[in-house]
Amino acid sequence: MLRSGGLVAFPTETVYGLGADARNPDAVARIFVVKGRPQDHPVIVHISGIEYLEQWAREIPALALTLARRFWPGPLTLILKRAHGVADAVTGGQDTVGIRVPSHPVAQALLRAFAGGGAGHRLDAAGHRFDGVAAPSANKFGRISPTTAAHVRSDLGGEVDMILDGGACEVGIESTIVDCSRGQPVLLRPGAITAADIARVAGVALRQADHEAPRSPGALESHYAPGHPLRLVAAERWNETLSQTRCRRAVLSLREQPPGDVSVRWIRMPRDAVRYGHDLYAGLRALDGCDCELILVEAPPVGTQWDGVRDRLSRAEGKMGSE
Ligand code: TXA
Ligand code: MG
């Protein structure tokens, strides 16, 4: 289906992706139509292994190779200068490309089968390469990313040609994105692989994204937003806020629901950042689906292991604009 230009949603260890043949600009264009996403936003190319990297990127710095060898397959996306012939449809017209090797066994099996099985790329009769799958998260633009096949079905349903069901995603939030295309590496999106993990392996500190950074819609205000208004509440103001909120509220908290509490729904989240990330989007979807006027979220603790979760929650609140 991918080889004939179709769209296949598939599980990765982070979130479900909406895949298309990255060498087929028409297929990639369909991703944008289905997602309702602006055409100039770049998409990540997924490859089955580092051996395909040079098909997609050029002038790869040693640092990027170090990160790739250490963290691939896994939840890390590298932004690199694009190789010759990489379509504008994939890069949003920029001179860089985002690349990732996912670790989920279904994603791995799909990518390997797509590329023809063995190492190195295969060409079809017309000289077309099958060596990478372009895939943004399989949700409508600006909405919560899907972490189960059922989430994909409810968001995109009949608009995709096939959904591969690989169960609930282990990580649950999108990959860490590091821009290695412009000297000192820049953290464009925090994730399960933390800035500290990367600094340790790279031997240099990451810069935070600034205005020069390439466009990254994941860094737009009000991304990952549920349909209901969401408010992030500092832990020390939690009890006070609960007692002052009169409207029908649904809650995502690290604590147990107190006896007599009137919330429409209360989801207690894990105190461990990894398990919290795993549960986050399913929790937000569940709250969004209930009959409430407001979603109240207790802010998780500070600390580099919580950066990915805190980033997604701030964006869900829609107040944080960094672009
Ligand atoms: O975990 C993930 O990364 C998931 C799974 C499916 O792999 N994918 C994902 O894709 O989150 P998407 O499109 O929803 O988010 C990818 C982010 C976007 O913010 C996009 O702008 C950025 O990566 N990106 C892709 N290529 C880029 C480039 N060349 N330069 C800067 N940002 C880029
Ligand atoms: Mg996305």
Short mmCIF file of C-alpha atoms and ligand atoms in Angstrom, two decimals:
data_model
loop_
_atom_site.label_atom_id
_atom_site.label_comp_id
_atom_site.label_asym_id
_atom_site.label_seq_id
_atom_site.Cartn_x
_atom_site.Cartn_y
_atom_site.Cartn_z
CA MET A 1 0.00 0.00 0.00
CA LEU A 2 2.86 2.39 0.83
CA ARG A 3 4.62 1.53 -2.40
CA SER A 4 1.53 2.40 -4.41
CA GLY A 5 1.19 5.81 -2.76
CA GLY A 6 -1.29 4.91 0.02
CA LEU A 7 -1.37 6.10 3.61
CA VAL A 8 -0.67 3.58 6.37
CA ALA A 9 -0.92 4.50 10.05
CA PHE A 10 1.51 2.52 12.17
CA PRO A 11 2.65 2.26 15.77
CA THR A 12 5.99 3.59 16.93
CA GLU A 13 7.33 3.52 20.48
CA THR A 14 6.39 7.23 20.86
CA VAL A 15 3.01 7.79 19.16
CA TYR A 16 1.25 6.42 16.06
CA GLY A 17 2.51 7.82 12.75
CA LEU A 18 0.63 8.52 9.52
CA GLY A 19 2.98 7.05 6.93
CA ALA A 20 3.57 7.63 3.23
CA ASP A 21 6.40 6.80 0.81
CA ALA A 22 8.82 9.68 1.49
CA ARG A 23 10.07 9.50 -2.15
CA ASN A 24 6.55 10.09 -3.50
CA PRO A 25 5.57 13.78 -3.23
CA ASP A 26 1.92 13.06 -4.11
CA ALA A 27 1.65 10.52 -1.31
CA VAL A 28 3.31 12.94 1.13
CA ALA A 29 0.91 15.67 -0.01
CA ARG A 30 -2.02 13.42 0.96
CA ILE A 31 -0.71 13.27 4.54
CA PHE A 32 -1.18 17.04 4.79
CA VAL A 33 -4.70 16.86 3.37
CA VAL A 34 -5.77 14.13 5.79
CA LYS A 35 -4.19 15.83 8.80
CA GLY A 36 -5.45 19.27 7.82
CA ARG A 37 -1.90 20.52 8.24
CA PRO A 38 -0.28 23.48 6.41
CA GLN A 39 1.75 22.25 3.42
CA ASP A 40 4.96 24.03 4.39
CA HIS A 41 5.44 22.09 7.61
CA PRO A 42 8.20 19.45 7.40
CA VAL A 43 7.60 15.78 8.25
CA ILE A 44 10.00 13.27 9.81
CA VAL A 45 11.42 10.54 7.58
CA HIS A 46 11.46 7.14 9.29
CA ILE A 47 14.14 4.66 8.25
CA SER A 48 14.74 1.14 9.54
CA GLY A 49 18.41 1.68 10.37
CA ILE A 50 21.36 4.04 10.30
CA GLU A 51 22.54 2.41 7.03
CA TYR A 52 19.91 4.49 5.19
CA LEU A 53 20.98 7.79 6.73
CA GLU A 54 23.17 8.93 3.85
CA GLN A 55 20.27 8.49 1.40
CA TRP A 56 18.57 11.33 3.26
CA ALA A 57 21.22 13.57 4.82
CA ARG A 58 24.50 15.15 3.78
CA GLU A 59 27.44 16.63 5.70
CA ILE A 60 26.45 14.60 8.76
CA PRO A 61 28.47 15.89 11.73
CA ALA A 62 30.31 13.40 13.95
CA LEU A 63 28.15 14.46 16.83
CA ALA A 64 24.97 13.41 14.99
CA LEU A 65 26.49 10.00 14.27
CA THR A 66 27.37 9.61 17.94
CA LEU A 67 23.78 10.39 18.95
CA ALA A 68 22.36 8.11 16.25
CA ARG A 69 24.57 5.18 17.28
CA ARG A 70 23.68 5.61 20.92
CA PHE A 71 19.94 6.33 20.71
CA TRP A 72 18.70 4.59 17.53
CA PRO A 73 16.50 2.71 17.26
CA GLY A 74 14.62 4.92 19.69
CA PRO A 75 12.68 8.13 20.38
CA LEU A 76 15.17 10.62 18.93
CA THR A 77 14.78 12.70 15.75
CA LEU A 78 17.84 14.36 14.23
CA ILE A 79 17.58 17.43 12.00
CA LEU A 80 20.33 17.31 9.38
CA LYS A 81 21.12 18.94 6.05
CA ARG A 82 19.07 17.18 3.42
CA ALA A 83 20.66 14.97 0.79
CA HIS A 84 20.32 15.74 -2.89
CA GLY A 85 16.86 14.95 -4.23
CA VAL A 86 14.96 14.94 -0.94
CA ALA A 87 11.57 16.41 -1.84
CA ASP A 88 10.35 19.82 -0.69
CA ALA A 89 7.10 18.08 0.27
CA VAL A 90 9.06 16.31 3.05
CA THR A 91 11.23 19.22 4.21
CA GLY A 92 8.68 21.99 3.87
CA GLY A 93 11.08 23.57 1.38
CA GLN A 94 13.87 23.88 3.97
CA ASP A 95 17.41 22.65 3.38
CA THR A 96 17.15 20.27 6.34
CA VAL A 97 15.38 16.98 6.97
CA GLY A 98 14.21 15.29 10.17
CA ILE A 99 15.16 11.61 10.45
CA ARG A 100 14.37 8.92 12.96
CA VAL A 101 14.79 5.15 13.40
CA PRO A 102 11.84 3.93 15.49
CA SER A 103 12.27 0.92 17.75
CA HIS A 104 8.72 -0.44 17.78
CA PRO A 105 8.84 -3.95 16.27
CA VAL A 106 5.86 -3.28 13.99
CA ALA A 107 7.43 -0.04 12.72
CA GLN A 108 10.71 -1.88 12.18
CA ALA A 109 9.01 -4.73 10.30
CA LEU A 110 7.06 -2.25 8.15
CA LEU A 111 10.12 -0.16 7.27
CA ARG A 112 12.22 -3.21 6.46
CA ALA A 113 9.55 -4.76 4.27
CA PHE A 114 8.97 -1.44 2.53
CA ALA A 115 12.67 -1.05 1.73
CA GLY A 116 12.83 -4.57 0.33
CA GLY A 117 14.11 -6.56 3.25
CA GLY A 118 17.89 -6.49 3.26
CA ALA A 119 20.42 -3.76 3.90
CA GLY A 120 20.75 -0.91 1.40
CA HIS A 121 17.95 0.44 -0.73
CA ARG A 122 16.16 -1.32 -3.56
CA LEU A 123 15.08 0.37 -6.74
CA ASP A 124 11.95 -0.52 -8.66
CA ALA A 125 11.85 -0.84 -12.46
CA ALA A 126 11.49 2.93 -12.83
CA GLY A 127 14.48 3.62 -10.58
CA HIS A 128 12.29 4.64 -7.62
CA ARG A 129 13.81 4.02 -4.18
CA PHE A 130 11.77 2.66 -1.30
CA ASP A 131 13.93 3.67 1.61
CA GLY A 132 12.00 5.93 3.95
CA VAL A 133 8.51 6.55 5.28
CA ALA A 134 7.42 10.12 5.95
CA ALA A 135 5.20 10.19 9.02
CA PRO A 136 3.84 12.90 11.27
CA SER A 137 1.76 11.87 14.27
CA ALA A 138 -1.52 10.31 13.06
CA ASN A 139 -3.87 12.99 14.44
CA LYS A 140 -5.66 15.99 13.00
CA PHE A 141 -3.41 19.08 13.00
CA GLY A 142 -3.09 20.68 16.43
CA ARG A 143 -4.90 17.88 18.28
CA ILE A 144 -3.69 15.27 20.77
CA SER A 145 -1.34 12.67 19.28
CA PRO A 146 -2.67 9.09 19.16
CA THR A 147 -1.11 6.39 21.33
CA THR A 148 -3.44 3.54 20.33
CA ALA A 149 -4.90 2.30 17.03
CA ALA A 150 -8.36 3.20 18.36
CA HIS A 151 -7.23 6.84 18.76
CA VAL A 152 -6.14 6.86 15.10
CA ARG A 153 -9.42 5.31 13.99
CA SER A 154 -11.45 7.90 15.87
CA ASP A 155 -9.40 10.83 14.47
CA LEU A 156 -8.74 9.77 10.89
CA GLY A 157 -11.06 6.77 10.37
CA GLY A 158 -11.78 6.13 6.72
CA GLU A 159 -9.32 8.76 5.50
CA VAL A 160 -6.38 6.36 5.80
CA ASP A 161 -5.93 3.23 3.73
CA MET A 162 -4.81 1.02 6.61
CA ILE A 163 -4.12 1.18 10.34
CA LEU A 164 -1.62 -1.27 11.82
CA ASP A 165 -2.48 -2.04 15.44
CA GLY A 166 0.58 -2.50 17.63
CA GLY A 167 -1.07 -1.85 20.97
CA ALA A 168 -0.47 1.14 23.25
CA CYS A 169 2.74 3.08 22.58
CA GLU A 170 5.36 2.52 25.25
CA VAL A 171 6.80 6.06 25.48
CA GLY A 172 3.54 7.92 24.79
CA ILE A 173 4.93 11.37 23.89
CA GLU A 174 6.64 12.35 20.64
CA SER A 175 10.37 11.93 20.04
CA THR A 176 13.02 14.33 21.29
CA ILE A 177 14.13 16.53 18.36
CA VAL A 178 17.73 17.72 18.13
CA ASP A 179 18.88 20.03 15.36
CA CYS A 180 22.42 19.02 14.33
CA SER A 181 22.43 21.03 11.11
CA ARG A 182 23.93 24.26 12.43
CA GLY A 183 26.93 23.63 14.69
CA GLN A 184 26.16 23.31 18.38
CA PRO A 185 23.14 21.00 18.74
CA VAL A 186 19.80 22.64 19.56
CA LEU A 187 16.91 21.01 21.41
CA LEU A 188 13.79 21.69 19.32
CA ARG A 189 11.41 19.42 21.24
CA PRO A 190 12.02 17.74 24.61
CA GLY A 191 11.06 14.08 24.99
CA ALA A 192 11.80 10.82 26.77
CA ILE A 193 15.47 11.10 25.85
CA THR A 194 16.32 14.13 27.97
CA ALA A 195 18.61 17.10 27.32
CA ALA A 196 20.84 15.69 30.06
CA ASP A 197 20.99 12.25 28.34
CA ILE A 198 22.04 13.96 25.12
CA ALA A 199 24.56 16.29 26.71
CA ARG A 200 26.16 13.29 28.44
CA VAL A 201 26.59 11.38 25.18
CA ALA A 202 27.40 14.40 22.99
CA GLY A 203 29.87 15.89 25.45
CA VAL A 204 28.38 19.35 24.85
CA ALA A 205 25.37 21.12 26.31
CA LEU A 206 22.32 21.59 24.11
CA ARG A 207 21.16 25.04 23.20
CA GLN A 208 17.45 25.72 23.62
CA ALA A 209 15.46 26.60 20.50
CA ASP A 210 15.55 30.29 19.55
CA HIS A 211 14.28 32.42 16.70
CA GLU A 212 16.90 31.19 14.26
CA ALA A 213 15.78 27.60 14.76
CA PRO A 214 14.08 25.94 11.79
CA ARG A 215 10.31 26.04 11.76
CA SER A 216 8.90 23.30 13.90
CA PRO A 217 5.10 23.31 14.23
CA GLY A 218 5.41 21.13 17.32
CA ALA A 219 6.76 24.35 18.79
CA LEU A 220 3.68 26.36 17.90
CA GLU A 221 1.43 27.74 20.55
CA SER A 222 -1.68 25.67 21.28
CA HIS A 223 -0.40 22.43 19.84
CA TYR A 224 -1.48 19.08 21.29
CA ALA A 225 -4.67 20.73 22.51
CA PRO A 226 -7.79 18.99 23.73
CA GLY A 227 -11.17 20.44 22.68
CA HIS A 228 -12.09 21.69 26.16
CA PRO A 229 -10.14 24.50 27.84
CA LEU A 230 -7.29 23.15 29.93
CA ARG A 231 -5.68 24.81 32.93
CA LEU A 232 -2.36 23.84 34.40
CA VAL A 233 -2.26 24.42 38.16
CA ALA A 234 0.89 24.59 40.30
CA ALA A 235 1.01 21.86 42.95
CA GLU A 236 1.06 24.38 45.79
CA ARG A 237 -2.15 26.03 44.50
CA TRP A 238 -3.95 22.76 43.78
CA ASN A 239 -6.25 22.46 46.82
CA GLU A 240 -7.16 26.12 46.75
CA THR A 241 -7.96 25.95 43.01
CA LEU A 242 -10.15 22.89 43.48
CA SER A 243 -12.19 24.56 46.18
CA GLN A 244 -12.61 27.71 44.07
CA THR A 245 -13.58 26.06 40.78
CA ARG A 246 -17.33 25.96 40.48
CA CYS A 247 -17.80 24.77 36.89
CA ARG A 248 -18.04 21.13 35.73
CA ARG A 249 -14.43 20.06 35.76
CA ALA A 250 -12.45 16.97 34.83
CA VAL A 251 -9.13 16.39 36.57
CA LEU A 252 -5.68 14.99 35.84
CA SER A 253 -3.79 14.88 39.12
CA LEU A 254 -0.92 13.15 40.85
CA ARG A 255 -3.11 12.74 43.93
CA GLU A 256 -6.04 10.60 44.85
CA GLN A 257 -9.50 12.11 44.49
CA PRO A 258 -10.48 13.47 47.91
CA PRO A 259 -13.72 12.13 49.43
CA GLY A 260 -16.73 14.25 48.46
CA ASP A 261 -14.92 15.84 45.49
CA VAL A 262 -17.39 16.94 42.79
CA SER A 263 -15.21 16.56 39.66
CA VAL A 264 -16.98 14.85 36.72
CA ARG A 265 -13.97 12.61 36.25
CA TRP A 266 -10.68 12.29 38.14
CA ILE A 267 -7.67 10.52 36.66
CA ARG A 268 -4.77 9.86 39.00
CA MET A 269 -1.46 9.96 37.16
CA PRO A 270 1.78 8.11 38.06
CA ARG A 271 4.49 9.99 39.97
CA ASP A 272 7.11 8.50 37.70
CA ALA A 273 7.86 10.64 34.60
CA VAL A 274 8.22 7.68 32.23
CA ARG A 275 4.92 6.13 33.28
CA TYR A 276 3.26 9.56 33.26
CA GLY A 277 4.34 10.11 29.64
CA HIS A 278 2.96 6.70 28.73
CA ASP A 279 -0.48 7.57 30.15
CA LEU A 280 -0.67 11.28 29.28
CA TYR A 281 -2.46 11.39 25.91
CA ALA A 282 -4.89 8.59 26.72
CA GLY A 283 -5.73 10.47 29.93
CA LEU A 284 -6.25 13.79 28.14
CA ARG A 285 -8.43 12.10 25.52
CA ALA A 286 -10.55 10.44 28.20
CA LEU A 287 -11.08 13.76 30.00
CA ASP A 288 -11.77 15.58 26.75
CA GLY A 289 -14.45 13.00 25.93
CA CYS A 290 -16.41 13.58 29.12
CA ASP A 291 -19.09 16.19 29.74
CA CYS A 292 -17.06 18.93 31.39
CA GLU A 293 -16.43 22.66 30.96
CA LEU A 294 -12.80 22.68 32.05
CA ILE A 295 -9.89 20.27 32.37
CA LEU A 296 -7.75 20.95 35.44
CA VAL A 297 -4.23 19.50 35.38
CA GLU A 298 -1.92 19.45 38.38
CA ALA A 299 1.50 20.55 37.15
CA PRO A 300 4.07 17.75 37.43
CA PRO A 301 7.39 18.33 39.23
CA VAL A 302 10.32 20.23 37.74
CA GLY A 303 13.36 18.24 36.55
CA THR A 304 14.84 17.25 33.20
CA GLN A 305 13.03 13.89 33.15
CA TRP A 306 9.72 15.79 33.27
CA ASP A 307 10.60 18.31 30.50
CA GLY A 308 8.79 16.41 27.73
CA VAL A 309 5.59 16.01 29.74
CA ARG A 310 5.66 19.61 30.98
CA ASP A 311 6.22 20.88 27.43
CA ARG A 312 3.16 18.99 26.09
CA LEU A 313 0.98 20.13 28.99
CA SER A 314 1.98 23.79 28.55
CA ARG A 315 1.15 23.58 24.89
CA ALA A 316 -2.15 21.85 25.63
CA GLU A 317 -2.96 24.81 27.85
CA GLY A 318 -2.26 26.95 24.80
CA LYS A 319 -0.59 29.81 26.58
CA MET A 320 2.99 29.12 25.74
CA GLY A 321 4.10 30.58 22.42
CA SER A 322 7.71 29.97 21.51
CA GLU A 323 7.61 30.65 17.80
O1 TXA B 1 7.75 10.63 17.84
C1 TXA B 1 7.63 11.25 16.78
O2 TXA B 1 8.47 12.05 16.37
C2 TXA B 1 6.36 10.97 15.96
C3 TXA B 1 6.42 9.54 15.44
C4 TXA B 1 5.29 9.22 14.49
O3 TXA B 1 7.67 9.29 14.86
N1 TXA B 1 6.26 11.90 14.87
C5 TXA B 1 5.92 13.19 15.06
O4 TXA B 1 5.80 13.88 13.89
O5 TXA B 1 5.76 13.68 16.17
P1 TXA B 1 5.12 15.33 13.82
O6 TXA B 1 5.12 15.70 12.38
O7 TXA B 1 3.81 15.32 14.50
O8 TXA B 1 6.14 16.23 14.55
C6 TXA B 1 7.42 16.32 13.98
C7 TXA B 1 8.04 17.63 14.33
C8 TXA B 1 7.29 18.80 13.77
O9 TXA B 1 7.21 19.79 14.78
C9 TXA B 1 8.14 19.24 12.61
O10 TXA B 1 8.07 20.61 12.36
C10 TXA B 1 9.53 18.86 13.08
O11 TXA B 1 9.34 17.63 13.71
N2 TXA B 1 10.41 18.70 11.94
C11 TXA B 1 10.40 17.77 10.98
N3 TXA B 1 11.34 18.02 10.05
C12 TXA B 1 11.97 19.15 10.46
C13 TXA B 1 13.02 19.95 9.93
N4 TXA B 1 13.62 19.64 8.78
N5 TXA B 1 13.38 21.03 10.62
C14 TXA B 1 12.78 21.37 11.77
N6 TXA B 1 11.77 20.68 12.31
C15 TXA B 1 11.38 19.58 11.67
MG MG B 2 2.31 15.88 15.74
#
